[in-house]
């Protein structure tokens, strides 16, 4: 019987949060499943096993939560992310109603108008900070309006959401520092994001209306409201920022996109594949199970390393190359199966509209300064200042011959 390779690699040091890719490569080389001795966790670093686990919720259960720390996991049991069918199915169907692909038509005009205005203003200035001035705009304005939360919550939302993500790993200093904000957020959900205080036509109010109709238990509503906030902000903000950084570093790919806008959906997939904002979630085995010929006991917690699977050389040739003609629609950055990201159509819409508007106006991005996010559940940049070389929309081919041709900016 093959034994399971063990690694004492620490995915939660500051260095590993900034750049986990060396550790991921080592884990992939060790085998299809690796025991992470520091956290009593089995990691799946390769594409095939992560995908198979995502598609098999009966064996790889979310009901005992999907984070790392046992105390945090116990507190989250029963929320949408941390439940199995049939409980999960009822919550997800209510939660997902306004996020269905066919509902995106309703929000598209507003998202397009906002994106147009913001991109025009920023490009006119010649340089801007991508995270706070570009990427945060759509999630923080349009999405917050749609959820319909009280105004005073807006200023706190990013801090609250990032704090929850910080509790996704072990109970370390980062998680401890996040706890006051997590508690404030939970109190807000229970006391302030309730009927009478929220927009009666917003997504949050619709949850309570569904509870009144008996579709979901009413006590699930506060945590389901968090499902519209916690996973929708930083993830999308990081994805937008990562895409801009990748295009700054790969100007040939930007030229391709500007010439052929039908590549935008593929560019979104490729940037999510290469720089996955959510590098992992976990599952618990409901029964003894073999992975890659190795038996694992029921009750084992298994980390699904999306960020590693998306760079698995067994699945994606030359995986570290950013290539928007690759068309990697099968990437795992949104997960797969029962829990596949319920907000992915909205996220794709936000990223796609911004790329489209940038492509109309920007010939080149040059990175002037960047800083990574250091968070136990997220990966990407928290600051990215770029200078842009503007080209009129009517002359996209100028991008290929512009004075800054080849400017890639510093590598991250
Ligand atoms: C680029 C942006 C985004 C990324 C990378 C992302 C990533 C993910 C991933 C990997 C999962 C799977 C979790 C699992 O398998 O355990 C997930 C689930 C989820 N996402 Fe997203 N997400 C994004 C945007 C959004 C947005 C905009 C929303 C809401 C408006 C959202 C709401 C959710 C919710 C509620 C779930 C849980 C679904 C379930 O358990 O059935 N996400 N997301």
mmCIF file of N, CA and C in Angstrom, residues 104-226:
data_model
loop_
_atom_site.group_PDB
_atom_site.id
_atom_site.type_symbol
_atom_site.label_atom_id
_atom_site.label_comp_id
_atom_site.label_asym_id
_atom_site.label_seq_id
_atom_site.Cartn_x
_atom_site.Cartn_y
_atom_site.Cartn_z
ATOM 1 N N UNK A 104 -28.506 38.784 -15.436
ATOM 2 C CA UNK A 104 -27.424 39.762 -15.591
ATOM 3 C C UNK A 104 -27.799 40.881 -16.575
ATOM 4 N N UNK A 105 -28.759 40.557 -17.466
ATOM 5 C CA UNK A 105 -29.225 41.600 -18.400
ATOM 6 C C UNK A 105 -29.740 42.824 -17.642
ATOM 7 N N UNK A 106 -30.383 42.581 -16.491
ATOM 8 C CA UNK A 106 -30.983 43.690 -15.734
ATOM 9 C C UNK A 106 -29.913 44.632 -15.167
ATOM 10 N N UNK A 107 -28.772 44.075 -14.803
ATOM 11 C CA UNK A 107 -27.762 44.921 -14.149
ATOM 12 C C UNK A 107 -26.693 45.439 -15.127
ATOM 13 N N UNK A 108 -26.680 44.863 -16.328
ATOM 14 C CA UNK A 108 -25.620 45.228 -17.277
ATOM 15 C C UNK A 108 -25.588 46.727 -17.620
ATOM 16 N N UNK A 109 -26.725 47.358 -17.936
ATOM 17 C CA UNK A 109 -26.628 48.778 -18.334
ATOM 18 C C UNK A 109 -25.991 49.641 -17.259
ATOM 19 N N UNK A 110 -26.345 49.395 -16.008
ATOM 20 C CA UNK A 110 -25.790 50.219 -14.930
ATOM 21 C C UNK A 110 -24.284 49.955 -14.777
ATOM 22 N N UNK A 111 -23.904 48.691 -14.853
ATOM 23 C CA UNK A 111 -22.480 48.341 -14.724
ATOM 24 C C UNK A 111 -21.685 48.957 -15.876
ATOM 25 N N UNK A 112 -22.262 48.905 -17.072
ATOM 26 C CA UNK A 112 -21.560 49.487 -18.233
ATOM 27 C C UNK A 112 -21.406 50.997 -18.078
ATOM 28 N N UNK A 113 -22.458 51.645 -17.624
ATOM 29 C CA UNK A 113 -22.404 53.108 -17.502
ATOM 30 C C UNK A 113 -21.371 53.520 -16.457
ATOM 31 N N UNK A 114 -21.367 52.817 -15.318
ATOM 32 C CA UNK A 114 -20.395 53.134 -14.249
ATOM 33 C C UNK A 114 -18.972 52.883 -14.741
ATOM 34 N N UNK A 115 -18.774 51.748 -15.417
ATOM 35 C CA UNK A 115 -17.431 51.394 -15.887
ATOM 36 C C UNK A 115 -16.938 52.433 -16.888
ATOM 37 N N UNK A 116 -17.831 52.855 -17.767
ATOM 38 C CA UNK A 116 -17.477 53.835 -18.785
ATOM 39 C C UNK A 116 -17.001 55.134 -18.139
ATOM 40 N N UNK A 117 -17.777 55.584 -17.163
ATOM 41 C CA UNK A 117 -17.478 56.862 -16.512
ATOM 42 C C UNK A 117 -16.136 56.777 -15.765
ATOM 43 N N UNK A 118 -15.967 55.728 -14.987
ATOM 44 C CA UNK A 118 -14.763 55.605 -14.160
ATOM 45 C C UNK A 118 -13.517 55.450 -15.038
ATOM 46 N N UNK A 119 -13.593 54.589 -16.027
ATOM 47 C CA UNK A 119 -12.411 54.351 -16.869
ATOM 48 C C UNK A 119 -12.052 55.638 -17.617
ATOM 49 N N UNK A 120 -13.053 56.351 -18.136
ATOM 50 C CA UNK A 120 -12.757 57.602 -18.869
ATOM 51 C C UNK A 120 -12.015 58.578 -17.954
ATOM 52 N N UNK A 121 -12.510 58.746 -16.750
ATOM 53 C CA UNK A 121 -11.890 59.690 -15.799
ATOM 54 C C UNK A 121 -10.444 59.290 -15.479
ATOM 55 N N UNK A 122 -10.241 58.008 -15.191
ATOM 56 C CA UNK A 122 -8.911 57.545 -14.762
ATOM 57 C C UNK A 122 -7.903 57.638 -15.910
ATOM 58 N N UNK A 123 -8.315 57.235 -17.095
ATOM 59 C CA UNK A 123 -7.389 57.237 -18.226
ATOM 60 C C UNK A 123 -6.986 58.676 -18.564
ATOM 61 N N UNK A 124 -7.941 59.562 -18.453
ATOM 62 C CA UNK A 124 -7.678 60.994 -18.684
ATOM 63 C C UNK A 124 -6.535 61.483 -17.780
ATOM 64 N N UNK A 125 -6.498 60.964 -16.547
ATOM 65 C CA UNK A 125 -5.466 61.406 -15.596
ATOM 66 C C UNK A 125 -4.086 60.853 -15.921
ATOM 67 N N UNK A 126 -4.025 59.757 -16.667
ATOM 68 C CA UNK A 126 -2.718 59.223 -17.086
ATOM 69 C C UNK A 126 -2.101 58.229 -16.122
ATOM 70 N N UNK A 127 -2.478 58.272 -14.856
ATOM 71 C CA UNK A 127 -2.004 57.263 -13.903
ATOM 72 C C UNK A 127 -3.038 57.149 -12.793
ATOM 73 N N UNK A 128 -3.148 55.935 -12.254
ATOM 74 C CA UNK A 128 -4.118 55.732 -11.181
ATOM 75 C C UNK A 128 -3.775 54.485 -10.382
ATOM 76 N N UNK A 129 -4.430 54.372 -9.225
ATOM 77 C CA UNK A 129 -4.230 53.202 -8.370
ATOM 78 C C UNK A 129 -5.373 52.234 -8.673
ATOM 79 N N UNK A 130 -5.031 51.063 -9.188
ATOM 80 C CA UNK A 130 -6.036 50.152 -9.744
ATOM 81 C C UNK A 130 -7.018 49.659 -8.671
ATOM 82 N N UNK A 131 -6.524 49.286 -7.495
ATOM 83 C CA UNK A 131 -7.406 48.650 -6.506
ATOM 84 C C UNK A 131 -8.483 49.628 -6.043
ATOM 85 N N UNK A 132 -8.048 50.766 -5.484
ATOM 86 C CA UNK A 132 -9.029 51.660 -4.856
ATOM 87 C C UNK A 132 -9.793 52.506 -5.866
ATOM 88 N N UNK A 133 -9.171 52.817 -7.016
ATOM 89 C CA UNK A 133 -9.838 53.745 -7.933
ATOM 90 C C UNK A 133 -10.590 53.043 -9.061
ATOM 91 N N UNK A 134 -10.157 51.826 -9.393
ATOM 92 C CA UNK A 134 -10.827 51.126 -10.503
ATOM 93 C C UNK A 134 -11.570 49.875 -10.018
ATOM 94 N N UNK A 135 -10.809 48.951 -9.408
ATOM 95 C CA UNK A 135 -11.373 47.626 -9.136
ATOM 96 C C UNK A 135 -12.456 47.645 -8.054
ATOM 97 N N UNK A 136 -12.313 48.519 -7.065
ATOM 98 C CA UNK A 136 -13.316 48.527 -5.982
ATOM 99 C C UNK A 136 -14.629 49.148 -6.421
ATOM 100 N N UNK A 137 -14.580 49.925 -7.472
ATOM 101 C CA UNK A 137 -15.737 50.760 -7.782
ATOM 102 C C UNK A 137 -17.021 49.955 -8.025
ATOM 103 N N UNK A 138 -17.000 49.003 -8.941
ATOM 104 C CA UNK A 138 -18.241 48.293 -9.270
ATOM 105 C C UNK A 138 -18.761 47.462 -8.097
ATOM 106 N N UNK A 139 -17.908 46.618 -7.489
ATOM 107 C CA UNK A 139 -18.436 45.850 -6.341
ATOM 108 C C UNK A 139 -18.942 46.744 -5.216
ATOM 109 N N UNK A 140 -18.261 47.861 -4.987
ATOM 110 C CA UNK A 140 -18.632 48.676 -3.816
ATOM 111 C C UNK A 140 -19.828 49.585 -4.072
ATOM 112 N N UNK A 141 -20.095 49.916 -5.313
ATOM 113 C CA UNK A 141 -21.244 50.795 -5.563
ATOM 114 C C UNK A 141 -22.424 49.978 -6.067
ATOM 115 N N UNK A 142 -22.287 49.425 -7.263
ATOM 116 C CA UNK A 142 -23.419 48.736 -7.881
ATOM 117 C C UNK A 142 -23.883 47.562 -7.028
ATOM 118 N N UNK A 143 -22.941 46.701 -6.650
ATOM 119 C CA UNK A 143 -23.337 45.497 -5.928
ATOM 120 C C UNK A 143 -23.914 45.851 -4.556
ATOM 121 N N UNK A 144 -23.283 46.806 -3.874
ATOM 122 C CA UNK A 144 -23.802 47.185 -2.553
ATOM 123 C C UNK A 144 -25.225 47.718 -2.675
ATOM 124 N N UNK A 145 -25.495 48.489 -3.714
ATOM 125 C CA UNK A 145 -26.858 48.984 -3.930
ATOM 126 C C UNK A 145 -27.828 47.842 -4.141
ATOM 127 N N UNK A 146 -27.418 46.879 -4.960
ATOM 128 C CA UNK A 146 -28.319 45.772 -5.275
ATOM 129 C C UNK A 146 -28.644 44.955 -4.032
ATOM 130 N N UNK A 147 -27.657 44.777 -3.166
ATOM 131 C CA UNK A 147 -27.918 44.028 -1.925
ATOM 132 C C UNK A 147 -28.853 44.858 -1.033
ATOM 133 N N UNK A 148 -28.710 46.175 -1.099
ATOM 134 C CA UNK A 148 -29.656 47.041 -0.394
ATOM 135 C C UNK A 148 -29.383 47.215 1.089
ATOM 136 N N UNK A 149 -28.099 47.284 1.441
ATOM 137 C CA UNK A 149 -27.753 47.426 2.862
ATOM 138 C C UNK A 149 -27.756 48.898 3.277
ATOM 139 N N UNK A 150 -27.899 49.168 4.595
ATOM 140 C CA UNK A 150 -27.881 50.559 5.048
ATOM 141 C C UNK A 150 -26.558 51.236 4.696
ATOM 142 N N UNK A 151 -26.646 52.557 4.432
ATOM 143 C CA UNK A 151 -25.471 53.302 3.965
ATOM 144 C C UNK A 151 -24.271 53.211 4.907
ATOM 145 N N UNK A 152 -24.536 53.229 6.221
ATOM 146 C CA UNK A 152 -23.406 53.275 7.150
ATOM 147 C C UNK A 152 -22.538 52.010 7.058
ATOM 148 N N UNK A 153 -23.101 50.937 6.460
ATOM 149 C CA UNK A 153 -22.336 49.693 6.363
ATOM 150 C C UNK A 153 -21.279 49.749 5.270
ATOM 151 N N UNK A 154 -21.511 50.619 4.292
ATOM 152 C CA UNK A 154 -20.616 50.614 3.122
ATOM 153 C C UNK A 154 -19.156 50.832 3.495
ATOM 154 N N UNK A 155 -18.956 51.802 4.380
ATOM 155 C CA UNK A 155 -17.576 52.163 4.727
ATOM 156 C C UNK A 155 -16.862 50.995 5.407
ATOM 157 N N UNK A 156 -17.636 50.109 6.028
ATOM 158 C CA UNK A 156 -17.028 49.015 6.790
ATOM 159 C C UNK A 156 -16.926 47.711 5.991
ATOM 160 N N UNK A 157 -17.649 47.664 4.871
ATOM 161 C CA UNK A 157 -17.826 46.368 4.226
ATOM 162 C C UNK A 157 -16.532 45.674 3.814
ATOM 163 N N UNK A 158 -15.596 46.457 3.254
ATOM 164 C CA UNK A 158 -14.346 45.838 2.812
ATOM 165 C C UNK A 158 -13.550 45.303 3.990
ATOM 166 N N UNK A 159 -13.531 46.083 5.068
ATOM 167 C CA UNK A 159 -12.788 45.645 6.258
ATOM 168 C C UNK A 159 -13.426 44.360 6.827
ATOM 169 N N UNK A 160 -14.765 44.346 6.895
ATOM 170 C CA UNK A 160 -15.450 43.173 7.434
ATOM 171 C C UNK A 160 -15.193 41.939 6.571
ATOM 172 N N UNK A 161 -15.329 42.111 5.260
ATOM 173 C CA UNK A 161 -15.180 40.956 4.369
ATOM 174 C C UNK A 161 -13.753 40.403 4.433
ATOM 175 N N UNK A 162 -12.763 41.301 4.390
ATOM 176 C CA UNK A 162 -11.363 40.841 4.434
ATOM 177 C C UNK A 162 -11.092 40.118 5.752
ATOM 178 N N UNK A 163 -11.739 40.576 6.832
ATOM 179 C CA UNK A 163 -11.534 39.941 8.136
ATOM 180 C C UNK A 163 -12.049 38.505 8.109
ATOM 181 N N UNK A 164 -13.218 38.306 7.522
ATOM 182 C CA UNK A 164 -13.742 36.926 7.453
ATOM 183 C C UNK A 164 -12.788 36.035 6.655
ATOM 184 N N UNK A 165 -12.277 36.562 5.541
ATOM 185 C CA UNK A 165 -11.321 35.764 4.745
ATOM 186 C C UNK A 165 -10.089 35.419 5.570
ATOM 187 N N UNK A 166 -9.674 36.333 6.450
ATOM 188 C CA UNK A 166 -8.475 36.078 7.250
ATOM 189 C C UNK A 166 -8.659 34.929 8.243
ATOM 190 N N UNK A 167 -9.913 34.562 8.506
ATOM 191 C CA UNK A 167 -10.141 33.436 9.430
ATOM 192 C C UNK A 167 -10.192 32.104 8.680
ATOM 193 N N UNK A 168 -9.883 32.130 7.379
ATOM 194 C CA UNK A 168 -9.988 30.891 6.598
ATOM 195 C C UNK A 168 -8.856 29.912 6.882
ATOM 196 N N UNK A 169 -7.743 30.413 7.420
ATOM 197 C CA UNK A 169 -6.590 29.551 7.663
ATOM 198 C C UNK A 169 -6.556 29.056 9.099
ATOM 199 N N UNK A 170 -5.348 28.825 9.621
ATOM 200 C CA UNK A 170 -5.226 28.376 11.008
ATOM 201 C C UNK A 170 -5.497 29.520 11.985
ATOM 202 N N UNK A 171 -5.617 29.189 13.268
ATOM 203 C CA UNK A 171 -5.887 30.220 14.290
ATOM 204 C C UNK A 171 -4.579 30.921 14.648
ATOM 205 N N UNK A 172 -4.040 31.684 13.706
ATOM 206 C CA UNK A 172 -2.764 32.363 13.945
ATOM 207 C C UNK A 172 -3.002 33.835 14.304
ATOM 208 N N UNK A 173 -1.928 34.618 14.346
ATOM 209 C CA UNK A 173 -2.065 36.037 14.722
ATOM 210 C C UNK A 173 -2.947 36.810 13.744
ATOM 211 N N UNK A 174 -2.822 36.447 12.471
ATOM 212 C CA UNK A 174 -3.623 37.151 11.458
ATOM 213 C C UNK A 174 -5.114 36.927 11.720
ATOM 214 N N UNK A 175 -5.460 35.689 12.022
ATOM 215 C CA UNK A 175 -6.869 35.382 12.304
ATOM 216 C C UNK A 175 -7.320 36.078 13.588
ATOM 217 N N UNK A 176 -6.462 36.075 14.607
ATOM 218 C CA UNK A 176 -6.831 36.714 15.881
ATOM 219 C C UNK A 176 -7.065 38.211 15.675
ATOM 220 N N UNK A 177 -6.212 38.836 14.879
ATOM 221 C CA UNK A 177 -6.359 40.280 14.643
ATOM 222 C C UNK A 177 -7.659 40.591 13.910
ATOM 223 N N UNK A 178 -8.150 39.620 13.150
ATOM 224 C CA UNK A 178 -9.369 39.850 12.364
ATOM 225 C C UNK A 178 -10.648 39.695 13.190
ATOM 226 N N UNK A 179 -10.556 39.044 14.349
ATOM 227 C CA UNK A 179 -11.773 38.670 15.067
ATOM 228 C C UNK A 179 -12.690 39.835 15.464
ATOM 229 N N UNK A 180 -12.149 40.978 15.956
ATOM 230 C CA UNK A 180 -13.073 42.072 16.305
ATOM 231 C C UNK A 180 -13.934 42.505 15.106
ATOM 232 N N UNK A 181 -13.321 42.597 13.934
ATOM 233 C CA UNK A 181 -14.102 43.007 12.752
ATOM 234 C C UNK A 181 -15.106 41.924 12.359
ATOM 235 N N UNK A 182 -14.730 40.654 12.525
ATOM 236 C CA UNK A 182 -15.662 39.566 12.209
ATOM 237 C C UNK A 182 -16.884 39.673 13.123
ATOM 238 N N UNK A 183 -16.627 39.902 14.407
ATOM 239 C CA UNK A 183 -17.753 39.988 15.357
ATOM 240 C C UNK A 183 -18.660 41.179 15.052
ATOM 241 N N UNK A 184 -18.022 42.292 14.663
ATOM 242 C CA UNK A 184 -18.814 43.480 14.308
ATOM 243 C C UNK A 184 -19.714 43.161 13.097
ATOM 244 N N UNK A 185 -19.155 42.442 12.142
ATOM 245 C CA UNK A 185 -19.894 42.097 10.921
ATOM 246 C C UNK A 185 -21.074 41.169 11.248
ATOM 247 N N UNK A 186 -20.812 40.178 12.102
ATOM 248 C CA UNK A 186 -21.881 39.240 12.462
ATOM 249 C C UNK A 186 -23.001 39.966 13.207
ATOM 250 N N UNK A 187 -22.623 40.912 14.072
ATOM 251 C CA UNK A 187 -23.635 41.680 14.814
ATOM 252 C C UNK A 187 -24.435 42.550 13.850
ATOM 253 N N UNK A 188 -23.740 43.123 12.867
ATOM 254 C CA UNK A 188 -24.433 43.932 11.852
ATOM 255 C C UNK A 188 -25.443 43.066 11.095
ATOM 256 N N UNK A 189 -25.014 41.854 10.710
ATOM 257 C CA UNK A 189 -25.905 40.973 9.941
ATOM 258 C C UNK A 189 -27.158 40.633 10.751
ATOM 259 N N UNK A 190 -26.963 40.373 12.025
ATOM 260 C CA UNK A 190 -28.101 39.945 12.854
ATOM 261 C C UNK A 190 -29.011 41.108 13.251
ATOM 262 N N UNK A 191 -28.438 42.297 13.456
ATOM 263 C CA UNK A 191 -29.234 43.395 14.028
ATOM 264 C C UNK A 191 -29.580 44.517 13.064
ATOM 265 N N UNK A 192 -28.712 44.766 12.082
ATOM 266 C CA UNK A 192 -28.912 45.953 11.234
ATOM 267 C C UNK A 192 -29.284 45.645 9.788
ATOM 268 N N UNK A 193 -28.946 44.449 9.325
ATOM 269 C CA UNK A 193 -29.277 44.116 7.932
ATOM 270 C C UNK A 193 -30.587 43.334 7.922
ATOM 271 N N UNK A 194 -31.596 43.893 8.560
ATOM 272 C CA UNK A 194 -32.858 43.165 8.752
ATOM 273 C C UNK A 194 -34.017 43.999 8.188
ATOM 274 N N UNK A 195 -35.141 43.341 7.895
ATOM 275 C CA UNK A 195 -36.275 44.082 7.339
ATOM 276 C C UNK A 195 -36.595 45.310 8.189
ATOM 277 N N UNK A 196 -36.920 46.399 7.499
ATOM 278 C CA UNK A 196 -37.139 47.673 8.195
ATOM 279 C C UNK A 196 -35.910 48.560 8.106
ATOM 280 N N UNK A 197 -34.728 47.929 8.022
ATOM 281 C CA UNK A 197 -33.488 48.712 7.936
ATOM 282 C C UNK A 197 -32.796 48.542 6.583
ATOM 283 N N UNK A 198 -33.317 47.614 5.759
ATOM 284 C CA UNK A 198 -32.691 47.380 4.447
ATOM 285 C C UNK A 198 -33.670 47.774 3.349
ATOM 286 N N UNK A 199 -33.124 47.979 2.142
ATOM 287 C CA UNK A 199 -33.969 48.331 0.996
ATOM 288 C C UNK A 199 -34.955 47.178 0.740
ATOM 289 N N UNK A 200 -36.264 47.450 0.779
ATOM 290 C CA UNK A 200 -37.240 46.356 0.626
ATOM 291 C C UNK A 200 -37.185 45.681 -0.744
ATOM 292 N N UNK A 201 -36.543 46.350 -1.730
ATOM 293 C CA UNK A 201 -36.436 45.732 -3.060
ATOM 294 C C UNK A 201 -35.072 45.093 -3.306
ATOM 295 N N UNK A 202 -34.185 45.123 -2.316
ATOM 296 C CA UNK A 202 -32.826 44.625 -2.507
ATOM 297 C C UNK A 202 -32.729 43.106 -2.328
ATOM 298 N N UNK A 203 -31.542 42.587 -2.674
ATOM 299 C CA UNK A 203 -31.329 41.135 -2.583
ATOM 300 C C UNK A 203 -31.450 40.638 -1.145
ATOM 301 N N UNK A 204 -30.969 41.434 -0.185
ATOM 302 C CA UNK A 204 -31.033 40.982 1.216
ATOM 303 C C UNK A 204 -32.489 40.842 1.648
ATOM 304 N N UNK A 205 -33.339 41.824 1.271
ATOM 305 C CA UNK A 205 -34.757 41.753 1.648
ATOM 306 C C UNK A 205 -35.427 40.540 1.005
ATOM 307 N N UNK A 206 -34.997 40.198 -0.209
ATOM 308 C CA UNK A 206 -35.602 39.035 -0.883
ATOM 309 C C UNK A 206 -35.360 37.747 -0.101
ATOM 310 N N UNK A 207 -34.238 37.696 0.622
ATOM 311 C CA UNK A 207 -33.975 36.499 1.440
ATOM 312 C C UNK A 207 -35.055 36.363 2.515
ATOM 313 N N UNK A 208 -35.348 37.487 3.195
ATOM 314 C CA UNK A 208 -36.369 37.449 4.260
ATOM 315 C C UNK A 208 -37.752 37.135 3.671
ATOM 316 N N UNK A 209 -38.003 37.646 2.447
ATOM 317 C CA UNK A 209 -39.303 37.356 1.819
ATOM 318 C C UNK A 209 -39.408 35.856 1.489
ATOM 319 N N UNK A 210 -38.290 35.276 1.066
ATOM 320 C CA UNK A 210 -38.286 33.827 0.783
ATOM 321 C C UNK A 210 -38.525 33.039 2.073
ATOM 322 N N UNK A 211 -37.960 33.538 3.176
ATOM 323 C CA UNK A 211 -38.182 32.869 4.468
ATOM 324 C C UNK A 211 -39.655 32.970 4.851
ATOM 325 N N UNK A 212 -40.279 34.126 4.613
ATOM 326 C CA UNK A 212 -41.705 34.290 4.920
ATOM 327 C C UNK A 212 -42.557 33.310 4.107
ATOM 328 N N UNK A 213 -42.092 32.981 2.901
ATOM 329 C CA UNK A 213 -42.839 32.021 2.073
ATOM 330 C C UNK A 213 -42.505 30.575 2.443
ATOM 331 N N UNK A 214 -41.612 30.388 3.398
ATOM 332 C CA UNK A 214 -41.266 29.045 3.865
ATOM 333 C C UNK A 214 -40.216 28.351 3.020
ATOM 334 N N UNK A 215 -39.524 29.093 2.147
ATOM 335 C CA UNK A 215 -38.539 28.446 1.268
ATOM 336 C C UNK A 215 -37.234 28.140 1.994
ATOM 337 N N UNK A 216 -36.898 28.962 2.981
ATOM 338 C CA UNK A 216 -35.686 28.734 3.792
ATOM 339 C C UNK A 216 -36.022 29.093 5.239
ATOM 340 N N UNK A 217 -35.307 28.512 6.213
ATOM 341 C CA UNK A 217 -35.548 28.907 7.607
ATOM 342 C C UNK A 217 -35.121 30.368 7.820
ATOM 343 N N UNK A 218 -35.911 31.121 8.586
ATOM 344 C CA UNK A 218 -35.622 32.549 8.778
ATOM 345 C C UNK A 218 -34.269 32.764 9.462
ATOM 346 N N UNK A 219 -33.896 31.829 10.346
ATOM 347 C CA UNK A 219 -32.631 32.059 11.060
ATOM 348 C C UNK A 219 -31.404 31.923 10.147
ATOM 349 N N UNK A 220 -31.607 31.464 8.915
ATOM 350 C CA UNK A 220 -30.481 31.391 7.969
ATOM 351 C C UNK A 220 -30.225 32.745 7.305
ATOM 352 N N UNK A 221 -31.204 33.661 7.375
ATOM 353 C CA UNK A 221 -31.107 34.894 6.565
ATOM 354 C C UNK A 221 -29.891 35.766 6.875
ATOM 355 N N UNK A 222 -29.558 36.025 8.150
ATOM 356 C CA UNK A 222 -28.403 36.903 8.376
ATOM 357 C C UNK A 222 -27.124 36.360 7.735
ATOM 358 N N UNK A 223 -26.863 35.065 7.905
ATOM 359 C CA UNK A 223 -25.636 34.506 7.321
ATOM 360 C C UNK A 223 -25.720 34.462 5.795
ATOM 361 N N UNK A 224 -26.944 34.285 5.262
ATOM 362 C CA UNK A 224 -27.067 34.283 3.802
ATOM 363 C C UNK A 224 -26.847 35.681 3.239
ATOM 364 N N UNK A 225 -27.219 36.696 4.022
ATOM 365 C CA UNK A 225 -26.919 38.067 3.591
ATOM 366 C C UNK A 225 -25.406 38.230 3.424
ATOM 367 N N UNK A 226 -24.663 37.620 4.367
ATOM 368 C CA UNK A 226 -23.192 37.708 4.275
ATOM 369 C C UNK A 226 -22.680 37.074 2.981
#
